[in-house]
PDB file of C-alpha atoms and ligand atoms in Angstrom:
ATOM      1  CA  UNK A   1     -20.587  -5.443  28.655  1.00  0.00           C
ATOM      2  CA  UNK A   2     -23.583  -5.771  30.784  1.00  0.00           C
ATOM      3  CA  UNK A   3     -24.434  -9.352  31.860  1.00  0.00           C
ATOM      4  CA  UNK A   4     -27.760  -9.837  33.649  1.00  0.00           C
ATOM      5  CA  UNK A   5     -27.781 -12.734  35.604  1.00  0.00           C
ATOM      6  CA  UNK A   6     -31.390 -14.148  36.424  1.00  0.00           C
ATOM      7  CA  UNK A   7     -31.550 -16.931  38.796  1.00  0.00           C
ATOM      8  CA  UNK A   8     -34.811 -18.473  38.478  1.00  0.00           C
ATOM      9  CA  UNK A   9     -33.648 -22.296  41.073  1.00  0.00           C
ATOM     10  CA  UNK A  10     -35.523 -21.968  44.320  1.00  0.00           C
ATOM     11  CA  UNK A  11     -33.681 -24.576  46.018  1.00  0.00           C
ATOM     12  CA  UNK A  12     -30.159 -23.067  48.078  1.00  0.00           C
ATOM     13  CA  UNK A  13     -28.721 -26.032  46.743  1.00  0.00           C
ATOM     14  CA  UNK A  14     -29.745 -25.872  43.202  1.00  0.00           C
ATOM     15  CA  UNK A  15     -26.922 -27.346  40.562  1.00  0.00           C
ATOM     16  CA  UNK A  16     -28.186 -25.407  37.653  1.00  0.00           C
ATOM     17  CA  UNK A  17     -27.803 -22.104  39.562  1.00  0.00           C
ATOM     18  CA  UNK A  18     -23.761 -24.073  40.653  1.00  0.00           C
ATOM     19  CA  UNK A  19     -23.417 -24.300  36.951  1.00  0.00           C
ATOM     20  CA  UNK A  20     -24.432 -20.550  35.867  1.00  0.00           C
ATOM     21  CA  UNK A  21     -22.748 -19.425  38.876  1.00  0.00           C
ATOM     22  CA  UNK A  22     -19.474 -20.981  37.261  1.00  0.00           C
ATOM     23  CA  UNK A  23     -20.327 -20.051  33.817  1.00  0.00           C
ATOM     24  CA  UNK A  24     -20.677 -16.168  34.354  1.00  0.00           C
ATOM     25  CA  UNK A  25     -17.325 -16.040  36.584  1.00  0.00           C
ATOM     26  CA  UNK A  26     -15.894 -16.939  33.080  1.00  0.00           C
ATOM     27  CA  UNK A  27     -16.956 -13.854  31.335  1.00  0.00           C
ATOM     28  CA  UNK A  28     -16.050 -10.443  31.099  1.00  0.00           C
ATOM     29  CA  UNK A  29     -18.114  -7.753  31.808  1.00  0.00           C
ATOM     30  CA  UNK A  30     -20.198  -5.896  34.737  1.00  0.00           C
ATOM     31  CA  UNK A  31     -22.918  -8.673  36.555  1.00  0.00           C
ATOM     32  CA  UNK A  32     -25.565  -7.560  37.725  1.00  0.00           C
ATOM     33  CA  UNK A  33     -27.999 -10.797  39.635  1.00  0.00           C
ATOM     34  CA  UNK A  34     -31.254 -11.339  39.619  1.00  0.00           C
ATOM     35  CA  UNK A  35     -32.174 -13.283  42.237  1.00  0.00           C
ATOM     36  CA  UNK A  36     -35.969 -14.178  41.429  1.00  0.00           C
ATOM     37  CA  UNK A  37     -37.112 -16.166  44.361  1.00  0.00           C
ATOM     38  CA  UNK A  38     -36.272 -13.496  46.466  1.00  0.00           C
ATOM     39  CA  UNK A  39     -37.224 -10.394  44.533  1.00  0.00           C
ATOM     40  CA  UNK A  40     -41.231 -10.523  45.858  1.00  0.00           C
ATOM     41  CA  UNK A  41     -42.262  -9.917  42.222  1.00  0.00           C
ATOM     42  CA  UNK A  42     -45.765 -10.017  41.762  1.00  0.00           C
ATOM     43  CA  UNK A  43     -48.159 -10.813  38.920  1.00  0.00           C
ATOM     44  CA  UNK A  44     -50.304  -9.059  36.731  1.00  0.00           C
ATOM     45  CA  UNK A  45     -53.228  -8.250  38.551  1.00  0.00           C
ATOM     46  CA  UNK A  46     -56.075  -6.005  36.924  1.00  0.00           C
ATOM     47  CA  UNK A  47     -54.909  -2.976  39.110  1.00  0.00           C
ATOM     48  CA  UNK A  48     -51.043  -3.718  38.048  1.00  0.00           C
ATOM     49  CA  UNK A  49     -52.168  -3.906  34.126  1.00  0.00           C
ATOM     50  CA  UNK A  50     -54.136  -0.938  34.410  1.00  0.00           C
ATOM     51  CA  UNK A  51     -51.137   0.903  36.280  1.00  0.00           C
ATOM     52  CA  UNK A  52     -48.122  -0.581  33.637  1.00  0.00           C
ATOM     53  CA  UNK A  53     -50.541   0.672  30.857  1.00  0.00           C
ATOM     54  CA  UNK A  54     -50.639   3.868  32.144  1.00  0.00           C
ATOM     55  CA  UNK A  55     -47.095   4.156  32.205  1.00  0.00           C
ATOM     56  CA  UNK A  56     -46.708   3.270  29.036  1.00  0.00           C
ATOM     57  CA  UNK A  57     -49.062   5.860  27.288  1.00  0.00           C
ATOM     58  CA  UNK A  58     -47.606   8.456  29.720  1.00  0.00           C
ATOM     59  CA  UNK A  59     -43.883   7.227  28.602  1.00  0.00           C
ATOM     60  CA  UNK A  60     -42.806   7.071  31.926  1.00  0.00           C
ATOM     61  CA  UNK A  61     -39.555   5.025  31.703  1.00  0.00           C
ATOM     62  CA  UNK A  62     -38.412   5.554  35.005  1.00  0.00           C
ATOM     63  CA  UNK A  63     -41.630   3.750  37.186  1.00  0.00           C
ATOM     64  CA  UNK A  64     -41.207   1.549  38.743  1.00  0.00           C
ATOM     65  CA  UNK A  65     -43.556  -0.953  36.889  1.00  0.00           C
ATOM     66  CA  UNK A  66     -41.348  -0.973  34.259  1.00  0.00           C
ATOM     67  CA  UNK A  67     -38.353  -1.354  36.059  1.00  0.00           C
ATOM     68  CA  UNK A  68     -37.423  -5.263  35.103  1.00  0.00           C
ATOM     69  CA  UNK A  69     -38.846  -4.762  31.899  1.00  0.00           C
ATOM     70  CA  UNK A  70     -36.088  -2.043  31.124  1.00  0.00           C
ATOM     71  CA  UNK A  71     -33.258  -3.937  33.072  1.00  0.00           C
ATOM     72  CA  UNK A  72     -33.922  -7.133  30.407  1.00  0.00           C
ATOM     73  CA  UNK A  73     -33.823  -4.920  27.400  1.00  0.00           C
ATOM     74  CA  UNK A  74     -30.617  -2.729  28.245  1.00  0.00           C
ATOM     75  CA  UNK A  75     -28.413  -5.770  28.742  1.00  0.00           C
ATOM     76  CA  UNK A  76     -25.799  -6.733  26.706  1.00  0.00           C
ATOM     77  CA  UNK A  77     -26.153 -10.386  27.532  1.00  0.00           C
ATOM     78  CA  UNK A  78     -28.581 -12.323  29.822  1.00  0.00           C
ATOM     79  CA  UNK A  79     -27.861 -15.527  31.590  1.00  0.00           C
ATOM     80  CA  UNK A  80     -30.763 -17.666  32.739  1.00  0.00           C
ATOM     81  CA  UNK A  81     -30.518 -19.929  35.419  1.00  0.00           C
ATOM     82  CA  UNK A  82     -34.064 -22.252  35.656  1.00  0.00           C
ATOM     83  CA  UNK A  83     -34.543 -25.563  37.259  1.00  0.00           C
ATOM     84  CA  UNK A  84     -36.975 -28.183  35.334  1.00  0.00           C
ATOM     85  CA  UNK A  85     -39.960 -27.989  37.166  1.00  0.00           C
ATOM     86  CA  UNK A  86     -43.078 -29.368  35.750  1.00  0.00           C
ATOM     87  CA  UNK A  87     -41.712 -30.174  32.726  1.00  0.00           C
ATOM     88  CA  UNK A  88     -40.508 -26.566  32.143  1.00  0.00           C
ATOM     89  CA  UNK A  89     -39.332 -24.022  34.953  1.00  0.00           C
ATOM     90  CA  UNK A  90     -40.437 -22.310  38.146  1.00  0.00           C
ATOM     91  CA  UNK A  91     -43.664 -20.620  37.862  1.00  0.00           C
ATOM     92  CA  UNK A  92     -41.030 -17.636  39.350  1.00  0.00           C
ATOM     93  CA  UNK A  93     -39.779 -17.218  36.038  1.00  0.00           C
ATOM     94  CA  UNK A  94     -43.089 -16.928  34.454  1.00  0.00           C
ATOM     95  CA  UNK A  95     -43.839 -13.905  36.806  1.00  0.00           C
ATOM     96  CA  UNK A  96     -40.644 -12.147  35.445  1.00  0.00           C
ATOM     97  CA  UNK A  97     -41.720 -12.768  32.104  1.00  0.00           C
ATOM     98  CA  UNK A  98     -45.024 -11.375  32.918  1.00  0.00           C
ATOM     99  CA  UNK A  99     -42.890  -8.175  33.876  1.00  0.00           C
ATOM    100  CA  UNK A 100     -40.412  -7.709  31.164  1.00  0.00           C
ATOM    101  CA  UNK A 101     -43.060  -8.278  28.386  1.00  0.00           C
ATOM    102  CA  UNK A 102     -43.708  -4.670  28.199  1.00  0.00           C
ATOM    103  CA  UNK A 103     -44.582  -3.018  24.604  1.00  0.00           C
ATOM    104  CA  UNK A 104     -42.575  -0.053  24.063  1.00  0.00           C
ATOM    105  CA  UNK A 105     -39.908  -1.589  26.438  1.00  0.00           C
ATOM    106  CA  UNK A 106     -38.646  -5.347  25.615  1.00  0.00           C
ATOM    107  CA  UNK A 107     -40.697  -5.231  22.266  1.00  0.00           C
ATOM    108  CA  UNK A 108     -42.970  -3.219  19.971  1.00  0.00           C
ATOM    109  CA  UNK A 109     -44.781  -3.842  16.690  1.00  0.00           C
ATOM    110  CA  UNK A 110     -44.904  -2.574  13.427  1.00  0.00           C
ATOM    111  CA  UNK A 111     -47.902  -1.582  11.147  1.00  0.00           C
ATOM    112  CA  UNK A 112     -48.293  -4.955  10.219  1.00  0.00           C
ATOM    113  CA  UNK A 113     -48.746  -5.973  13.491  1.00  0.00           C
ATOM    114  CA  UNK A 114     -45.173  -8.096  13.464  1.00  0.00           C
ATOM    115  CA  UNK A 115     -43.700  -8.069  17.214  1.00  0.00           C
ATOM    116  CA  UNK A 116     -40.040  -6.634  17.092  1.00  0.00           C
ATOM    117  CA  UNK A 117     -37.590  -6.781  19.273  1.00  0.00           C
ATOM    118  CA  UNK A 118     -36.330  -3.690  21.472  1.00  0.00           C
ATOM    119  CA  UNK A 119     -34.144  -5.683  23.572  1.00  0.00           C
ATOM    120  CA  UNK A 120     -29.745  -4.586  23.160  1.00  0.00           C
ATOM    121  CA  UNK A 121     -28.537  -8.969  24.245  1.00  0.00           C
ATOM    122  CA  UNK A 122     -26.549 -10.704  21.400  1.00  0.00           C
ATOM    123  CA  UNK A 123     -26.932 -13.539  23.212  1.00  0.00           C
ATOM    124  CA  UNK A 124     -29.198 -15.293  26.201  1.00  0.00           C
ATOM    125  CA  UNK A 125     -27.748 -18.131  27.493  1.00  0.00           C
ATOM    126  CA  UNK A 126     -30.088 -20.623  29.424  1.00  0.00           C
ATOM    127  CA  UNK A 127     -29.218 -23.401  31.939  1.00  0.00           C
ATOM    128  CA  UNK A 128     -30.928 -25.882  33.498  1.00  0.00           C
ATOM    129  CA  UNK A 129     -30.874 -29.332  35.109  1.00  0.00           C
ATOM    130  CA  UNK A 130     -33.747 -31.949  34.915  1.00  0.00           C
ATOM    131  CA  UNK A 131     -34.117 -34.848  37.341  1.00  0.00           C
ATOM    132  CA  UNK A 132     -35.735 -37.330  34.852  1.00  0.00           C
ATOM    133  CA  UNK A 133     -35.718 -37.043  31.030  1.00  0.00           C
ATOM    134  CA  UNK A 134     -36.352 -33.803  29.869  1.00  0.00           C
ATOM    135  CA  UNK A 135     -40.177 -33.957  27.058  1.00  0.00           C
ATOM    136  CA  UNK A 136     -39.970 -33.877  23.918  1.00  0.00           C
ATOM    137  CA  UNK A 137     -41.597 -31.089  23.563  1.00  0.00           C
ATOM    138  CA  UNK A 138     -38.913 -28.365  24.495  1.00  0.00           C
ATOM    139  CA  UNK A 139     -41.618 -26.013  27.307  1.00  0.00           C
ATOM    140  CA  UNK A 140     -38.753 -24.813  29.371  1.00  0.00           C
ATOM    141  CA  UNK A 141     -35.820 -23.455  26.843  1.00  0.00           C
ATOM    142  CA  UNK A 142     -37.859 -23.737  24.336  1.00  0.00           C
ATOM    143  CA  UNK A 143     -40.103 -21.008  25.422  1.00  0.00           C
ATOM    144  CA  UNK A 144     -37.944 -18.791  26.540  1.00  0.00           C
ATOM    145  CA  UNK A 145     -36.274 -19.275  23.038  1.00  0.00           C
ATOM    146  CA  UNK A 146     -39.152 -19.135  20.821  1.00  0.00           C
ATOM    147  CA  UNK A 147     -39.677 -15.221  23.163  1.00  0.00           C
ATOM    148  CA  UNK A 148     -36.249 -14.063  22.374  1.00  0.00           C
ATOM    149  CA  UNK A 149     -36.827 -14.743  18.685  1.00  0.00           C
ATOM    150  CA  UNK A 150     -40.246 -14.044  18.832  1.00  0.00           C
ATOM    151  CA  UNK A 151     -39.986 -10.686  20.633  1.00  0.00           C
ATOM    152  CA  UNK A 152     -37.699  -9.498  22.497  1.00  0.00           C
ATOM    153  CA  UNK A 153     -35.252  -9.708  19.334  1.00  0.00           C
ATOM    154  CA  UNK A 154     -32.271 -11.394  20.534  1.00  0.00           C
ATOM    155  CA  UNK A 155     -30.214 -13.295  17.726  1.00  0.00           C
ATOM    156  CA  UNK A 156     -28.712 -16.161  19.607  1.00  0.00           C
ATOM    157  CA  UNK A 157     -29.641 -18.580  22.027  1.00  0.00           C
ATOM    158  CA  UNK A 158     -27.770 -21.004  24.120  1.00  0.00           C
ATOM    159  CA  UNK A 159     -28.626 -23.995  26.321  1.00  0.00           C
ATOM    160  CA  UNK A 160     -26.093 -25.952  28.645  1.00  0.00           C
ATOM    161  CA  UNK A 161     -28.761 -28.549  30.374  1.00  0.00           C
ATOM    162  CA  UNK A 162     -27.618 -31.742  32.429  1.00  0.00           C
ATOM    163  CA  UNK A 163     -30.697 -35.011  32.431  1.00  0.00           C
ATOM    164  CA  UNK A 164     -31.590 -37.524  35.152  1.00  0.00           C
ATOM    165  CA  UNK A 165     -29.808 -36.261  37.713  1.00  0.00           C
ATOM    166  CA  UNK A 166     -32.501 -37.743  39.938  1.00  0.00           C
ATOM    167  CA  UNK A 167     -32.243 -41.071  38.787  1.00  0.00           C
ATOM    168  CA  UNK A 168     -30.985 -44.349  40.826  1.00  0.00           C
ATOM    169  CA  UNK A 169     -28.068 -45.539  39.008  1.00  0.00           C
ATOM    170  CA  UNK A 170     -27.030 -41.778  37.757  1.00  0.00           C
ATOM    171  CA  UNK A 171     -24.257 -39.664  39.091  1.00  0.00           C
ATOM    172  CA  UNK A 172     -25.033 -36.290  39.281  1.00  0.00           C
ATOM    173  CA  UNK A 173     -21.747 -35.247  40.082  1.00  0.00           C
ATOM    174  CA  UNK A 174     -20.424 -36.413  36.683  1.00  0.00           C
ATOM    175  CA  UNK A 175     -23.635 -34.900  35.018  1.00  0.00           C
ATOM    176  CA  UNK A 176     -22.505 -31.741  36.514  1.00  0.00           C
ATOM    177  CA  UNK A 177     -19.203 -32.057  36.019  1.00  0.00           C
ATOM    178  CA  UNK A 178     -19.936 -32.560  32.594  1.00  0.00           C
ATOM    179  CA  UNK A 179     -22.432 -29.154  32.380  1.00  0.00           C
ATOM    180  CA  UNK A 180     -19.130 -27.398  33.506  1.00  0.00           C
ATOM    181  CA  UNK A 181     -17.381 -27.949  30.880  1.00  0.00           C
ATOM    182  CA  UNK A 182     -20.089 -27.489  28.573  1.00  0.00           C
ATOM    183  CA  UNK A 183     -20.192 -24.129  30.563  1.00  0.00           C
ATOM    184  CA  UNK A 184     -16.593 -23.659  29.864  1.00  0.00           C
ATOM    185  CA  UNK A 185     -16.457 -23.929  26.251  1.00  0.00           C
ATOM    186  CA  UNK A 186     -19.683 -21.686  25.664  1.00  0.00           C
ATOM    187  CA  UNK A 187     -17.650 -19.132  27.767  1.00  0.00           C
ATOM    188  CA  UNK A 188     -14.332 -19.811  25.508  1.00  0.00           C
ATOM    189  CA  UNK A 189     -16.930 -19.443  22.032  1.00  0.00           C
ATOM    190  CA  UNK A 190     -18.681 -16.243  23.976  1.00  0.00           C
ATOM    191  CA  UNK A 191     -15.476 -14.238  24.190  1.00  0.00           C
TER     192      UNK A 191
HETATM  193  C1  FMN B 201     -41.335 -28.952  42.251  1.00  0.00           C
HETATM  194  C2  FMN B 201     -40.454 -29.850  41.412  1.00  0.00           C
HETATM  195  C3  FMN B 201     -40.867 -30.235  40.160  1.00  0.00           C
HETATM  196  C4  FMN B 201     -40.074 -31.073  39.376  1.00  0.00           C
HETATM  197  N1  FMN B 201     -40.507 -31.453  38.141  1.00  0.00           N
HETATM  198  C5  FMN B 201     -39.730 -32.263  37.379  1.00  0.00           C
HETATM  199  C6  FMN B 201     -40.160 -32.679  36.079  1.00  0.00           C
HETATM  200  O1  FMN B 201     -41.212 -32.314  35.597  1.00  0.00           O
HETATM  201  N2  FMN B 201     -39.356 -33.504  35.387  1.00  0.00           N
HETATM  202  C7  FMN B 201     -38.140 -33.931  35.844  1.00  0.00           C
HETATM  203  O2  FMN B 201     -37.425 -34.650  35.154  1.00  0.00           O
HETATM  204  N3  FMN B 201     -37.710 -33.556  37.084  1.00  0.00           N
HETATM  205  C8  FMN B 201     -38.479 -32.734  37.863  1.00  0.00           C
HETATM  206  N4  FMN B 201     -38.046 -32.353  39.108  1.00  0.00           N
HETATM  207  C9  FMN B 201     -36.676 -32.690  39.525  1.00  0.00           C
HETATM  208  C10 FMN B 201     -35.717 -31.540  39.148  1.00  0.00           C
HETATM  209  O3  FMN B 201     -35.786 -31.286  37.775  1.00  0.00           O
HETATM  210  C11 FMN B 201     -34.277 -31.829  39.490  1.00  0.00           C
HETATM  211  O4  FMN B 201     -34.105 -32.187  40.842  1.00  0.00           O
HETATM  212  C12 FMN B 201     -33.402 -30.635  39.128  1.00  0.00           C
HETATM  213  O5  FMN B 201     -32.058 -30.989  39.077  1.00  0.00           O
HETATM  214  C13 FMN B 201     -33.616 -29.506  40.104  1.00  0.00           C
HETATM  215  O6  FMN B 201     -32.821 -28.425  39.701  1.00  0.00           O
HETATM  216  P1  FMN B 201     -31.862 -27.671  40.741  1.00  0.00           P
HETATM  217  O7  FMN B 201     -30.820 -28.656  41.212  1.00  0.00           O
HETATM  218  O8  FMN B 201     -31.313 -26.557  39.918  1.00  0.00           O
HETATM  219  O9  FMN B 201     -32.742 -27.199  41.866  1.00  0.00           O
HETATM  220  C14 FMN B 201     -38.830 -31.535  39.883  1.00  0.00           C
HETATM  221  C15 FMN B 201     -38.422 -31.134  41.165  1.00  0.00           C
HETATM  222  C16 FMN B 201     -39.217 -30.314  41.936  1.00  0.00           C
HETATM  223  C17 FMN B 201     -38.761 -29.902  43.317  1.00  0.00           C
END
């Protein structure tokens, strides 16, 4: 099995990245990580459109504009590490999704103009930690859920997330004790 690990926590200390860290050590299969704040990805500018759609009509797989796009879709699973940041995640992992949106790559659609997914994941498995309460309105997980179902066509979605961590009066060790075991029986389901 191919696991893609995609660290989307800026901080060297991050406890959601601690948390996927311990989660994928639990499964089986190949890893290969994805460590976004270091990658130098870069948006879609006008020039980097016009160059991806190029690629696309020319069905060049192997440019290198494509390259994330066809990473995503050819793993078997995908782990997600993303730290709540403005009430969803790292503007890091926005980039990425900017990249591995690709039509004819991640997703396609049919004559009725229905997106399908193109992407080989059972399963994406999301994990975050929040310093405060995390909205109501689910932005973070929520979007990346509403793409995999959406889009990219992958059937099951997971979220192990730890609240408040920031708060005076919390313990954040305990919170992320407790995210480990949540961690631990999504690996034990997983196998
Ligand atoms: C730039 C930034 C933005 C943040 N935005 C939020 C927020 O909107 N809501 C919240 O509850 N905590 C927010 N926090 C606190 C983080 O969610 C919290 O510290 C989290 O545990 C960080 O994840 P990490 O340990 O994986 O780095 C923010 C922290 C930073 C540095």
């Amino acid at each position: 099995m191919k696991i893609l690990f995609v660290n989307a926590c800026p901080r060297p200390q991050s406890r959601s990245r601690k948390v996927a860290e311990h989660f994928v050590s639990l499964l089986d299969g190949e890893v290969t990580y994805l460590d976004l704040p270091s990658e130098g990805l870069q948006t879609l500018t006008y020039d980097r459109l016009c160059t991806r759609d190029e690629a696309l009509k020319n069905e060049d797989w192997d440019h290198p504009i494509l390259k994330y796009s066809r990473q995503f879709a050819e793993a078997d699973r995908i782990v997600i590490a993303a730290s709540y940041w403005d009430l969803s995640f790292p503007a890091i992992l926005k980039i990425y999704v900017e990249a591995i949106n690709c039509v004819g790559v991640s997703f396609a659609y049919d004559q009725n103009d229905q997106a399908y997914g193109l992407c080989k994941a059972k399963d994406l498995i999301y994990i975050t930690t929040a310093g405060g309460d995390m909205s109501k309105v689910d932005l973070g997980y929520g979007y990346i859920k509403t793409l995999c179902d959406e889009f990219y066509g992958i059937k099951e979605t997971y979220c192990i997330k730890g609240e408040r961590l920031d708060l005076v009066g919390e313990d954040p060790d305990r919170i992320v004790a407790e995210m480990m075991k949540d961690a631990e029986a999504l690996a034990a389901k997983l196998k």
